[in-house]
Amino acid sequence: MKIRTRGRLNFKRITRVLADRLVGTPFDRALRLAQRRGTDEFVFGWNRGLGDVALGLVPLFARIRAALPHARIVVYTRADLEDAFLMAGVDHLVLVPDLERGAPLDVRDYARETGQPLSETATVFADPDPTRWLDGRRQAFPPALSWDGGWNAQADHLLAPADVITIGAHVHSETAQHYGYVKDWPAANWRALFQAFPPGAGIRFVLFGNAASPKFTQSNIVDLRGRTRFLELLAVIRCRCRILIAPDSGVLTAAYYLAQDFPLDILSLWSDPRQGILKQDCPSPNHRLVHVPLIGAGEDVRNIGVDGVRRELAAAIDRARGAA
């Protein structure tokens, strides 16, 4: 067994990895204990990223249900993650008001303070560690986000159908402050890409994000930034978009792992290829999805040239027209 480390040899980490291999991770041991005791309530606290709901928690939920089919899974989280958990197959969701990303969350204390104390027999994962718990076994339970067909109608008031190829563009991940590297392709590059496909080319771009800045004024651009809930955004991708261009983000992850069969080409933009869906290395449950990852030289997304993205986008447009 090879254990990779960066920098100096980390004895504590090696010891932990060996213990995980020999006796199982804390998750493994907790699941075995619940099976022996016949307890089937599992409680998770979650206050990290949106993308990791699919990448990390959904595989853990699947492992629980494979071991205990009648398990009840409860999640305590912040309000902006509600839509993601609606697709994750949880049985009960508790939204903690005013919870900021990364702030500590003691689910037992919170449940007790709100008058709904947890059962003493519940298996509680107050601070789950999917990166550790899924190490070496990510392919065993590939992520899949469920989709209610009734949600498709949420696209209707945002974007009407049109006889053009619709290309979704997530122009800013809006999570860069939580990482030690650049995640976003520069706005100038996006603008140059859009200009390479001007009005009259039979396509339209739809912009996704939380805030309508910077401005893009090209007439074949529809700016939905700041106008959608997450489910509405995904409904637009599901029902209107033939192509999606996105950096490593929760939008990319959710679109990739949406358990629906529909034609979608994804061009993803990367600094670090050891993250997100590339690290997960699991196929999409959408068998009609085509994924083209583009990685910046020197592991910097800013080094992905506009011409390279333009060529890949033109190829995706040709595929879409050929399929039509």
PDB file of C-alpha atoms in Angstrom:
ATOM      1  CA  MET A   1       0.000   0.000   0.000  1.00  0.00           C
ATOM      2  CA  LYS A   2       1.415   3.355  -1.026  1.00  0.00           C
ATOM      3  CA  ILE A   3       0.620   6.381   1.119  1.00  0.00           C
ATOM      4  CA  ARG A   4       1.224   9.689  -0.620  1.00  0.00           C
ATOM      5  CA  THR A   5       2.264  12.654   1.481  1.00  0.00           C
ATOM      6  CA  ARG A   6       3.337  16.182   0.655  1.00  0.00           C
ATOM      7  CA  GLY A   7       6.386  17.705   2.272  1.00  0.00           C
ATOM      8  CA  ARG A   8       7.659  16.071   5.428  1.00  0.00           C
ATOM      9  CA  LEU A   9       6.525  12.617   6.404  1.00  0.00           C
ATOM     10  CA  ASN A  10       3.316  12.992   8.382  1.00  0.00           C
ATOM     11  CA  PHE A  11       3.365  10.233  10.989  1.00  0.00           C
ATOM     12  CA  LYS A  12      -0.067  11.084  12.342  1.00  0.00           C
ATOM     13  CA  ARG A  13      -1.643  10.870   8.906  1.00  0.00           C
ATOM     14  CA  ILE A  14       0.075   7.584   8.090  1.00  0.00           C
ATOM     15  CA  THR A  15      -1.149   6.120  11.367  1.00  0.00           C
ATOM     16  CA  ARG A  16      -4.677   7.262  10.610  1.00  0.00           C
ATOM     17  CA  VAL A  17      -4.627   5.809   7.087  1.00  0.00           C
ATOM     18  CA  LEU A  18      -3.320   2.472   8.364  1.00  0.00           C
ATOM     19  CA  ALA A  19      -6.003   2.363  11.054  1.00  0.00           C
ATOM     20  CA  ASP A  20      -8.701   3.160   8.479  1.00  0.00           C
ATOM     21  CA  ARG A  21      -7.475   0.273   6.326  1.00  0.00           C
ATOM     22  CA  LEU A  22      -7.253  -2.190   9.200  1.00  0.00           C
ATOM     23  CA  VAL A  23     -10.343  -1.463  11.312  1.00  0.00           C
ATOM     24  CA  GLY A  24     -12.319   0.929   9.136  1.00  0.00           C
ATOM     25  CA  THR A  25     -12.934   4.653   9.196  1.00  0.00           C
ATOM     26  CA  PRO A  26     -15.054   6.237  11.935  1.00  0.00           C
ATOM     27  CA  PHE A  27     -17.955   6.032   9.478  1.00  0.00           C
ATOM     28  CA  ASP A  28     -17.351   2.316   8.862  1.00  0.00           C
ATOM     29  CA  ARG A  29     -17.237   1.586  12.567  1.00  0.00           C
ATOM     30  CA  ALA A  30     -20.349   3.651  13.332  1.00  0.00           C
ATOM     31  CA  LEU A  31     -22.276   1.894  10.573  1.00  0.00           C
ATOM     32  CA  ARG A  32     -21.248  -1.554  11.826  1.00  0.00           C
ATOM     33  CA  LEU A  33     -22.254  -0.611  15.360  1.00  0.00           C
ATOM     34  CA  ALA A  34     -25.673   0.606  14.168  1.00  0.00           C
ATOM     35  CA  GLN A  35     -26.182  -2.694  12.339  1.00  0.00           C
ATOM     36  CA  ARG A  36     -25.335  -4.709  15.450  1.00  0.00           C
ATOM     37  CA  ARG A  37     -27.631  -2.644  17.636  1.00  0.00           C
ATOM     38  CA  GLY A  38     -30.421  -2.538  15.083  1.00  0.00           C
ATOM     39  CA  THR A  39     -30.602   1.264  15.223  1.00  0.00           C
ATOM     40  CA  ASP A  40     -31.469   2.997  11.987  1.00  0.00           C
ATOM     41  CA  GLU A  41     -31.539   6.756  12.633  1.00  0.00           C
ATOM     42  CA  PHE A  42     -28.575   8.694  11.229  1.00  0.00           C
ATOM     43  CA  VAL A  43     -28.058  12.408  11.800  1.00  0.00           C
ATOM     44  CA  PHE A  44     -25.620  14.592   9.866  1.00  0.00           C
ATOM     45  CA  GLY A  45     -24.519  18.148  10.472  1.00  0.00           C
ATOM     46  CA  TRP A  46     -23.339  19.868   7.292  1.00  0.00           C
ATOM     47  CA  ASN A  47     -21.991  23.361   6.863  1.00  0.00           C
ATOM     48  CA  ARG A  48     -19.577  23.028   3.967  1.00  0.00           C
ATOM     49  CA  GLY A  49     -19.862  23.433   0.204  1.00  0.00           C
ATOM     50  CA  LEU A  50     -22.818  22.744  -2.061  1.00  0.00           C
ATOM     51  CA  GLY A  51     -20.897  20.525  -4.471  1.00  0.00           C
ATOM     52  CA  ASP A  52     -19.767  18.222  -1.676  1.00  0.00           C
ATOM     53  CA  VAL A  53     -23.382  17.284  -0.957  1.00  0.00           C
ATOM     54  CA  ALA A  54     -23.342  15.188  -4.129  1.00  0.00           C
ATOM     55  CA  LEU A  55     -19.655  14.306  -4.084  1.00  0.00           C
ATOM     56  CA  GLY A  56     -19.389  13.308  -0.433  1.00  0.00           C
ATOM     57  CA  LEU A  57     -22.682  12.907   1.366  1.00  0.00           C
ATOM     58  CA  VAL A  58     -24.813  11.182  -1.285  1.00  0.00           C
ATOM     59  CA  PRO A  59     -22.391   8.202  -1.492  1.00  0.00           C
ATOM     60  CA  LEU A  60     -22.436   7.957   2.318  1.00  0.00           C
ATOM     61  CA  PHE A  61     -26.240   8.016   2.337  1.00  0.00           C
ATOM     62  CA  ALA A  62     -26.217   5.231  -0.284  1.00  0.00           C
ATOM     63  CA  ARG A  63     -23.908   3.127   1.883  1.00  0.00           C
ATOM     64  CA  ILE A  64     -26.232   3.560   4.848  1.00  0.00           C
ATOM     65  CA  ARG A  65     -29.295   2.518   2.843  1.00  0.00           C
ATOM     66  CA  ALA A  66     -27.450  -0.483   1.387  1.00  0.00           C
ATOM     67  CA  ALA A  67     -26.636  -1.666   4.911  1.00  0.00           C
ATOM     68  CA  LEU A  68     -29.920  -0.610   6.538  1.00  0.00           C
ATOM     69  CA  PRO A  69     -32.706  -0.237   3.933  1.00  0.00           C
ATOM     70  CA  HIS A  70     -35.133   1.277   6.455  1.00  0.00           C
ATOM     71  CA  ALA A  71     -32.680   3.877   7.748  1.00  0.00           C
ATOM     72  CA  ARG A  72     -33.919   7.378   8.476  1.00  0.00           C
ATOM     73  CA  ILE A  73     -31.424  10.083   7.484  1.00  0.00           C
ATOM     74  CA  VAL A  74     -31.697  13.557   9.021  1.00  0.00           C
ATOM     75  CA  VAL A  75     -29.533  16.539   8.047  1.00  0.00           C
ATOM     76  CA  TYR A  76     -28.997  19.832   9.874  1.00  0.00           C
ATOM     77  CA  THR A  77     -27.677  22.500   7.524  1.00  0.00           C
ATOM     78  CA  ARG A  78     -27.925  26.110   6.371  1.00  0.00           C
ATOM     79  CA  ALA A  79     -30.822  27.429   4.300  1.00  0.00           C
ATOM     80  CA  ASP A  80     -28.969  27.981   1.018  1.00  0.00           C
ATOM     81  CA  LEU A  81     -28.314  24.218   0.770  1.00  0.00           C
ATOM     82  CA  GLU A  82     -31.982  23.238   1.005  1.00  0.00           C
ATOM     83  CA  ASP A  83     -32.423  22.597  -2.722  1.00  0.00           C
ATOM     84  CA  ALA A  84     -29.316  20.420  -2.921  1.00  0.00           C
ATOM     85  CA  PHE A  85     -30.547  18.217  -0.095  1.00  0.00           C
ATOM     86  CA  LEU A  86     -33.983  17.892  -1.696  1.00  0.00           C
ATOM     87  CA  MET A  87     -32.183  15.922  -4.410  1.00  0.00           C
ATOM     88  CA  ALA A  88     -29.970  13.951  -2.024  1.00  0.00           C
ATOM     89  CA  GLY A  89     -32.558  11.522  -0.683  1.00  0.00           C
ATOM     90  CA  VAL A  90     -32.719  12.605   2.962  1.00  0.00           C
ATOM     91  CA  ASP A  91     -35.779  11.860   5.069  1.00  0.00           C
ATOM     92  CA  HIS A  92     -35.831  15.033   7.135  1.00  0.00           C
ATOM     93  CA  LEU A  93     -34.058  18.358   6.694  1.00  0.00           C
ATOM     94  CA  VAL A  94     -33.556  20.920   9.455  1.00  0.00           C
ATOM     95  CA  LEU A  95     -32.524  24.406   8.324  1.00  0.00           C
ATOM     96  CA  VAL A  96     -30.527  26.309  10.932  1.00  0.00           C
ATOM     97  CA  PRO A  97     -31.296  30.058  10.716  1.00  0.00           C
ATOM     98  CA  ASP A  98     -28.419  32.498  10.169  1.00  0.00           C
ATOM     99  CA  LEU A  99     -25.840  29.722   9.924  1.00  0.00           C
ATOM    100  CA  GLU A 100     -22.786  30.956   8.029  1.00  0.00           C
ATOM    101  CA  ARG A 101     -20.669  28.597   5.968  1.00  0.00           C
ATOM    102  CA  GLY A 102     -17.885  27.038   8.018  1.00  0.00           C
ATOM    103  CA  ALA A 103     -19.301  28.018  11.413  1.00  0.00           C
ATOM    104  CA  PRO A 104     -19.342  25.188  13.991  1.00  0.00           C
ATOM    105  CA  LEU A 105     -22.639  23.358  14.369  1.00  0.00           C
ATOM    106  CA  ASP A 106     -23.352  21.034  17.300  1.00  0.00           C
ATOM    107  CA  VAL A 107     -26.463  19.191  16.132  1.00  0.00           C
ATOM    108  CA  ARG A 108     -27.230  17.591  19.493  1.00  0.00           C
ATOM    109  CA  ASP A 109     -27.069  20.940  21.270  1.00  0.00           C
ATOM    110  CA  TYR A 110     -29.124  22.654  18.567  1.00  0.00           C
ATOM    111  CA  ALA A 111     -31.770  19.927  18.601  1.00  0.00           C
ATOM    112  CA  ARG A 112     -32.014  20.124  22.369  1.00  0.00           C
ATOM    113  CA  GLU A 113     -32.194  23.949  22.391  1.00  0.00           C
ATOM    114  CA  THR A 114     -34.996  23.920  19.800  1.00  0.00           C
ATOM    115  CA  GLY A 115     -37.078  21.459  21.823  1.00  0.00           C
ATOM    116  CA  GLN A 116     -36.550  18.440  19.570  1.00  0.00           C
ATOM    117  CA  PRO A 117     -33.731  16.484  21.206  1.00  0.00           C
ATOM    118  CA  LEU A 118     -32.201  13.633  19.258  1.00  0.00           C
ATOM    119  CA  SER A 119     -32.663  10.053  20.309  1.00  0.00           C
ATOM    120  CA  GLU A 120     -29.813   8.738  22.442  1.00  0.00           C
ATOM    121  CA  THR A 121     -29.543   5.797  20.045  1.00  0.00           C
ATOM    122  CA  ALA A 122     -29.200   7.963  16.930  1.00  0.00           C
ATOM    123  CA  THR A 123     -25.892   7.736  15.083  1.00  0.00           C
ATOM    124  CA  VAL A 124     -24.688  11.328  14.845  1.00  0.00           C
ATOM    125  CA  PHE A 125     -22.035  12.609  12.444  1.00  0.00           C
ATOM    126  CA  ALA A 126     -21.601  16.151  13.689  1.00  0.00           C
ATOM    127  CA  ASP A 127     -18.699  16.952  11.356  1.00  0.00           C
ATOM    128  CA  PRO A 128     -18.608  14.395   8.508  1.00  0.00           C
ATOM    129  CA  ASP A 129     -15.328  13.820   6.683  1.00  0.00           C
ATOM    130  CA  PRO A 130     -16.273  12.347   3.269  1.00  0.00           C
ATOM    131  CA  THR A 131     -12.789  12.935   1.867  1.00  0.00           C
ATOM    132  CA  ARG A 132     -11.356  10.534   4.433  1.00  0.00           C
ATOM    133  CA  TRP A 133     -14.307   8.149   4.596  1.00  0.00           C
ATOM    134  CA  LEU A 134     -14.525   7.651   0.812  1.00  0.00           C
ATOM    135  CA  ASP A 135     -10.793   7.395   0.202  1.00  0.00           C
ATOM    136  CA  GLY A 136     -10.139   4.514  -2.178  1.00  0.00           C
ATOM    137  CA  ARG A 137     -13.817   3.594  -2.548  1.00  0.00           C
ATOM    138  CA  ARG A 138     -15.451   6.447  -4.449  1.00  0.00           C
ATOM    139  CA  GLN A 139     -16.567   4.179  -7.291  1.00  0.00           C
ATOM    140  CA  ALA A 140     -18.458   1.820  -4.970  1.00  0.00           C
ATOM    141  CA  PHE A 141     -21.419   4.192  -4.606  1.00  0.00           C
ATOM    142  CA  PRO A 142     -21.348   6.723  -7.485  1.00  0.00           C
ATOM    143  CA  PRO A 143     -23.217   9.971  -6.763  1.00  0.00           C
ATOM    144  CA  ALA A 144     -26.679  10.425  -8.234  1.00  0.00           C
ATOM    145  CA  LEU A 145     -29.037  13.318  -7.525  1.00  0.00           C
ATOM    146  CA  SER A 146     -32.718  12.500  -7.835  1.00  0.00           C
ATOM    147  CA  TRP A 147     -34.923  14.775  -9.916  1.00  0.00           C
ATOM    148  CA  ASP A 148     -38.666  15.268  -9.617  1.00  0.00           C
ATOM    149  CA  GLY A 149     -40.158  15.808 -13.057  1.00  0.00           C
ATOM    150  CA  GLY A 150     -42.496  18.380 -11.545  1.00  0.00           C
ATOM    151  CA  TRP A 151     -39.496  20.654 -11.046  1.00  0.00           C
ATOM    152  CA  ASN A 152     -39.077  21.051 -14.815  1.00  0.00           C
ATOM    153  CA  ALA A 153     -41.840  23.664 -14.856  1.00  0.00           C
ATOM    154  CA  GLN A 154     -39.657  25.973 -12.771  1.00  0.00           C
ATOM    155  CA  ALA A 155     -37.765  26.826 -15.964  1.00  0.00           C
ATOM    156  CA  ASP A 156     -40.851  28.228 -17.664  1.00  0.00           C
ATOM    157  CA  HIS A 157     -40.997  31.646 -16.016  1.00  0.00           C
ATOM    158  CA  LEU A 158     -37.250  32.169 -16.394  1.00  0.00           C
ATOM    159  CA  LEU A 159     -36.488  31.204 -19.982  1.00  0.00           C
ATOM    160  CA  ALA A 160     -38.883  30.443 -22.824  1.00  0.00           C
ATOM    161  CA  PRO A 161     -38.052  27.695 -25.325  1.00  0.00           C
ATOM    162  CA  ALA A 162     -36.451  28.985 -28.506  1.00  0.00           C
ATOM    163  CA  ASP A 163     -35.365  27.570 -31.859  1.00  0.00           C
ATOM    164  CA  VAL A 164     -31.688  28.099 -31.028  1.00  0.00           C
ATOM    165  CA  ILE A 165     -29.026  26.119 -29.202  1.00  0.00           C
ATOM    166  CA  THR A 166     -28.963  27.292 -25.600  1.00  0.00           C
ATOM    167  CA  ILE A 167     -25.607  27.335 -23.822  1.00  0.00           C
ATOM    168  CA  GLY A 168     -25.468  27.722 -20.067  1.00  0.00           C
ATOM    169  CA  ALA A 169     -22.454  29.636 -18.749  1.00  0.00           C
ATOM    170  CA  HIS A 170     -21.555  29.661 -15.059  1.00  0.00           C
ATOM    171  CA  VAL A 171     -19.240  32.637 -15.300  1.00  0.00           C
ATOM    172  CA  HIS A 172     -18.230  32.833 -11.634  1.00  0.00           C
ATOM    173  CA  SER A 173     -18.081  30.029  -9.054  1.00  0.00           C
ATOM    174  CA  GLU A 174     -18.491  32.535  -6.170  1.00  0.00           C
ATOM    175  CA  THR A 175     -16.668  30.187  -3.783  1.00  0.00           C
ATOM    176  CA  ALA A 176     -13.082  31.146  -4.588  1.00  0.00           C
ATOM    177  CA  GLN A 177     -12.530  32.602  -1.109  1.00  0.00           C
ATOM    178  CA  HIS A 178     -12.790  29.117   0.367  1.00  0.00           C
ATOM    179  CA  TYR A 179      -9.885  27.741  -1.669  1.00  0.00           C
ATOM    180  CA  GLY A 180      -6.192  28.414  -1.960  1.00  0.00           C
ATOM    181  CA  TYR A 181      -6.161  28.713  -5.746  1.00  0.00           C
ATOM    182  CA  VAL A 182      -8.000  30.475  -8.576  1.00  0.00           C
ATOM    183  CA  LYS A 183     -11.206  28.706  -9.632  1.00  0.00           C
ATOM    184  CA  ASP A 184     -12.692  31.156 -12.124  1.00  0.00           C
ATOM    185  CA  TRP A 185     -11.949  31.854 -15.764  1.00  0.00           C
ATOM    186  CA  PRO A 186     -11.395  35.620 -16.230  1.00  0.00           C
ATOM    187  CA  ALA A 187     -14.343  37.779 -17.236  1.00  0.00           C
ATOM    188  CA  ALA A 188     -12.382  39.070 -20.239  1.00  0.00           C
ATOM    189  CA  ASN A 189     -12.080  35.503 -21.520  1.00  0.00           C
ATOM    190  CA  TRP A 190     -15.805  34.913 -21.144  1.00  0.00           C
ATOM    191  CA  ARG A 191     -16.478  38.140 -23.035  1.00  0.00           C
ATOM    192  CA  ALA A 192     -14.135  37.129 -25.877  1.00  0.00           C
ATOM    193  CA  LEU A 193     -15.784  33.691 -26.054  1.00  0.00           C
ATOM    194  CA  PHE A 194     -19.260  35.203 -26.283  1.00  0.00           C
ATOM    195  CA  GLN A 195     -18.098  37.589 -29.027  1.00  0.00           C
ATOM    196  CA  ALA A 196     -16.882  34.607 -31.048  1.00  0.00           C
ATOM    197  CA  PHE A 197     -20.541  33.494 -31.294  1.00  0.00           C
ATOM    198  CA  PRO A 198     -22.410  36.703 -32.098  1.00  0.00           C
ATOM    199  CA  PRO A 199     -26.139  37.244 -32.498  1.00  0.00           C
ATOM    200  CA  GLY A 200     -27.422  35.545 -35.620  1.00  0.00           C
ATOM    201  CA  ALA A 201     -25.303  32.409 -35.097  1.00  0.00           C
ATOM    202  CA  GLY A 202     -28.339  30.415 -33.957  1.00  0.00           C
ATOM    203  CA  ILE A 203     -27.270  30.204 -30.317  1.00  0.00           C
ATOM    204  CA  ARG A 204     -27.954  32.010 -27.070  1.00  0.00           C
ATOM    205  CA  PHE A 205     -25.983  32.109 -23.849  1.00  0.00           C
ATOM    206  CA  VAL A 206     -27.664  31.908 -20.448  1.00  0.00           C
ATOM    207  CA  LEU A 207     -25.624  33.175 -17.505  1.00  0.00           C
ATOM    208  CA  PHE A 208     -25.813  31.512 -14.086  1.00  0.00           C
ATOM    209  CA  GLY A 209     -24.591  32.835 -10.736  1.00  0.00           C
ATOM    210  CA  ASN A 210     -25.544  34.726  -7.621  1.00  0.00           C
ATOM    211  CA  ALA A 211     -24.822  38.290  -8.735  1.00  0.00           C
ATOM    212  CA  ALA A 212     -25.120  40.048 -12.109  1.00  0.00           C
ATOM    213  CA  SER A 213     -21.562  41.351 -12.114  1.00  0.00           C
ATOM    214  CA  PRO A 214     -19.594  41.933 -14.255  1.00  0.00           C
ATOM    215  CA  LYS A 215     -21.992  42.979 -16.985  1.00  0.00           C
ATOM    216  CA  PHE A 216     -22.276  41.201 -20.319  1.00  0.00           C
ATOM    217  CA  THR A 217     -24.376  43.138 -22.821  1.00  0.00           C
ATOM    218  CA  GLN A 218     -24.312  41.041 -25.998  1.00  0.00           C
ATOM    219  CA  SER A 219     -27.860  40.735 -27.342  1.00  0.00           C
ATOM    220  CA  ASN A 220     -27.880  36.916 -27.485  1.00  0.00           C
ATOM    221  CA  ILE A 221     -27.104  36.692 -23.756  1.00  0.00           C
ATOM    222  CA  VAL A 222     -29.837  36.095 -21.157  1.00  0.00           C
ATOM    223  CA  ASP A 223     -28.569  36.963 -17.689  1.00  0.00           C
ATOM    224  CA  LEU A 224     -30.229  34.895 -14.947  1.00  0.00           C
ATOM    225  CA  ARG A 225     -27.588  35.654 -12.305  1.00  0.00           C
ATOM    226  CA  GLY A 226     -29.211  36.485  -8.994  1.00  0.00           C
ATOM    227  CA  ARG A 227     -32.668  35.509 -10.273  1.00  0.00           C
ATOM    228  CA  THR A 228     -32.833  31.792  -9.522  1.00  0.00           C
ATOM    229  CA  ARG A 229     -32.977  29.357  -6.690  1.00  0.00           C
ATOM    230  CA  PHE A 230     -30.748  26.352  -7.191  1.00  0.00           C
ATOM    231  CA  LEU A 231     -33.588  24.065  -8.312  1.00  0.00           C
ATOM    232  CA  GLU A 232     -34.725  26.714 -10.805  1.00  0.00           C
ATOM    233  CA  LEU A 233     -31.203  26.984 -12.190  1.00  0.00           C
ATOM    234  CA  LEU A 234     -31.018  23.213 -12.626  1.00  0.00           C
ATOM    235  CA  ALA A 235     -34.461  23.195 -14.238  1.00  0.00           C
ATOM    236  CA  VAL A 236     -33.148  25.634 -16.858  1.00  0.00           C
ATOM    237  CA  ILE A 237     -30.154  23.364 -17.485  1.00  0.00           C
ATOM    238  CA  ARG A 238     -32.387  20.289 -17.583  1.00  0.00           C
ATOM    239  CA  CYS A 239     -35.053  21.714 -19.889  1.00  0.00           C
ATOM    240  CA  ARG A 240     -33.409  24.470 -21.938  1.00  0.00           C
ATOM    241  CA  CYS A 241     -29.633  23.986 -22.141  1.00  0.00           C
ATOM    242  CA  ARG A 242     -27.944  21.748 -24.689  1.00  0.00           C
ATOM    243  CA  ILE A 243     -24.445  22.769 -23.543  1.00  0.00           C
ATOM    244  CA  LEU A 244     -23.031  23.924 -20.195  1.00  0.00           C
ATOM    245  CA  ILE A 245     -19.703  25.671 -19.613  1.00  0.00           C
ATOM    246  CA  ALA A 246     -18.679  25.852 -15.961  1.00  0.00           C
ATOM    247  CA  PRO A 247     -15.732  25.944 -13.584  1.00  0.00           C
ATOM    248  CA  ASP A 248     -15.362  23.432 -10.763  1.00  0.00           C
ATOM    249  CA  SER A 249     -18.441  24.353  -8.721  1.00  0.00           C
ATOM    250  CA  GLY A 250     -21.665  23.133  -7.188  1.00  0.00           C
ATOM    251  CA  VAL A 251     -23.470  23.956 -10.443  1.00  0.00           C
ATOM    252  CA  LEU A 252     -21.077  21.749 -12.430  1.00  0.00           C
ATOM    253  CA  THR A 253     -21.288  18.917  -9.913  1.00  0.00           C
ATOM    254  CA  ALA A 254     -25.087  18.937  -9.724  1.00  0.00           C
ATOM    255  CA  ALA A 255     -25.529  19.076 -13.494  1.00  0.00           C
ATOM    256  CA  TYR A 256     -23.043  16.219 -13.948  1.00  0.00           C
ATOM    257  CA  TYR A 257     -24.653  13.950 -11.340  1.00  0.00           C
ATOM    258  CA  LEU A 258     -28.295  14.714 -12.156  1.00  0.00           C
ATOM    259  CA  ALA A 259     -29.990  11.320 -12.502  1.00  0.00           C
ATOM    260  CA  GLN A 260     -31.872  12.131 -15.700  1.00  0.00           C
ATOM    261  CA  ASP A 261     -31.330  11.051 -19.286  1.00  0.00           C
ATOM    262  CA  PHE A 262     -31.196  14.143 -21.490  1.00  0.00           C
ATOM    263  CA  PRO A 263     -28.686  15.422 -24.050  1.00  0.00           C
ATOM    264  CA  LEU A 264     -26.075  17.669 -22.448  1.00  0.00           C
ATOM    265  CA  ASP A 265     -22.503  18.516 -23.381  1.00  0.00           C
ATOM    266  CA  ILE A 266     -20.435  19.914 -20.503  1.00  0.00           C
ATOM    267  CA  LEU A 267     -17.198  21.858 -20.950  1.00  0.00           C
ATOM    268  CA  SER A 268     -15.574  22.164 -17.528  1.00  0.00           C
ATOM    269  CA  LEU A 269     -12.762  24.606 -16.662  1.00  0.00           C
ATOM    270  CA  TRP A 270     -10.123  23.636 -14.090  1.00  0.00           C
ATOM    271  CA  SER A 271      -7.145  24.752 -12.115  1.00  0.00           C
ATOM    272  CA  ASP A 272      -6.714  21.679  -9.903  1.00  0.00           C
ATOM    273  CA  PRO A 273      -7.675  18.373 -11.572  1.00  0.00           C
ATOM    274  CA  ARG A 274      -7.551  16.598  -8.203  1.00  0.00           C
ATOM    275  CA  GLN A 275     -10.818  18.186  -7.110  1.00  0.00           C
ATOM    276  CA  GLY A 276     -14.544  17.832  -7.709  1.00  0.00           C
ATOM    277  CA  ILE A 277     -15.935  15.471 -10.308  1.00  0.00           C
ATOM    278  CA  LEU A 278     -12.439  14.735 -11.665  1.00  0.00           C
ATOM    279  CA  LYS A 279     -11.311  13.514  -8.257  1.00  0.00           C
ATOM    280  CA  GLN A 280     -14.542  11.537  -7.845  1.00  0.00           C
ATOM    281  CA  ASP A 281     -13.853   9.806 -11.170  1.00  0.00           C
ATOM    282  CA  CYS A 282     -17.369   8.338 -11.375  1.00  0.00           C
ATOM    283  CA  PRO A 283     -19.509   8.332 -14.514  1.00  0.00           C
ATOM    284  CA  SER A 284     -22.542  10.549 -14.755  1.00  0.00           C
ATOM    285  CA  PRO A 285     -25.889   8.757 -14.267  1.00  0.00           C
ATOM    286  CA  ASN A 286     -26.973  10.679 -17.378  1.00  0.00           C
ATOM    287  CA  HIS A 287     -25.945   8.298 -20.176  1.00  0.00           C
ATOM    288  CA  ARG A 288     -26.412  11.018 -22.798  1.00  0.00           C
ATOM    289  CA  LEU A 289     -23.990  13.433 -21.164  1.00  0.00           C
ATOM    290  CA  VAL A 290     -20.694  14.252 -22.910  1.00  0.00           C
ATOM    291  CA  HIS A 291     -18.007  15.752 -20.677  1.00  0.00           C
ATOM    292  CA  VAL A 292     -14.933  17.631 -21.947  1.00  0.00           C
ATOM    293  CA  PRO A 293     -12.651  18.824 -19.106  1.00  0.00           C
ATOM    294  CA  LEU A 294     -10.189  21.639 -19.877  1.00  0.00           C
ATOM    295  CA  ILE A 295      -7.272  22.046 -17.431  1.00  0.00           C
ATOM    296  CA  GLY A 296      -5.149  25.176 -17.299  1.00  0.00           C
ATOM    297  CA  ALA A 297      -1.402  24.878 -17.818  1.00  0.00           C
ATOM    298  CA  GLY A 298       0.446  25.042 -14.524  1.00  0.00           C
ATOM    299  CA  GLU A 299      -2.841  24.135 -12.826  1.00  0.00           C
ATOM    300  CA  ASP A 300      -4.210  27.640 -13.348  1.00  0.00           C
ATOM    301  CA  VAL A 301      -7.616  28.029 -14.987  1.00  0.00           C
ATOM    302  CA  ARG A 302      -6.545  31.452 -16.268  1.00  0.00           C
ATOM    303  CA  ASN A 303      -4.156  29.681 -18.644  1.00  0.00           C
ATOM    304  CA  ILE A 304      -6.984  28.022 -20.582  1.00  0.00           C
ATOM    305  CA  GLY A 305      -6.985  29.934 -23.848  1.00  0.00           C
ATOM    306  CA  VAL A 306     -10.121  31.393 -25.372  1.00  0.00           C
ATOM    307  CA  ASP A 307      -9.343  29.708 -28.704  1.00  0.00           C
ATOM    308  CA  GLY A 308      -9.258  26.273 -27.063  1.00  0.00           C
ATOM    309  CA  VAL A 309     -12.633  26.775 -25.399  1.00  0.00           C
ATOM    310  CA  ARG A 310     -14.046  28.235 -28.617  1.00  0.00           C
ATOM    311  CA  ARG A 311     -12.989  25.148 -30.580  1.00  0.00           C
ATOM    312  CA  GLU A 312     -14.499  22.768 -28.033  1.00  0.00           C
ATOM    313  CA  LEU A 313     -17.689  24.813 -27.908  1.00  0.00           C
ATOM    314  CA  ALA A 314     -17.941  24.816 -31.697  1.00  0.00           C
ATOM    315  CA  ALA A 315     -17.532  21.025 -31.672  1.00  0.00           C
ATOM    316  CA  ALA A 316     -20.280  20.694 -29.047  1.00  0.00           C
ATOM    317  CA  ILE A 317     -22.561  22.911 -31.120  1.00  0.00           C
ATOM    318  CA  ASP A 318     -21.891  20.730 -34.168  1.00  0.00           C
ATOM    319  CA  ARG A 319     -22.762  17.617 -32.145  1.00  0.00           C
ATOM    320  CA  ALA A 320     -25.980  19.233 -30.974  1.00  0.00           C
ATOM    321  CA  ARG A 321     -26.961  20.213 -34.517  1.00  0.00           C
ATOM    322  CA  GLY A 322     -26.086  16.767 -35.820  1.00  0.00           C
ATOM    323  CA  ALA A 323     -28.185  15.088 -33.158  1.00  0.00           C
ATOM    324  CA  ALA A 324     -31.097  17.410 -33.877  1.00  0.00           C
TER     325      ALA A 324
END
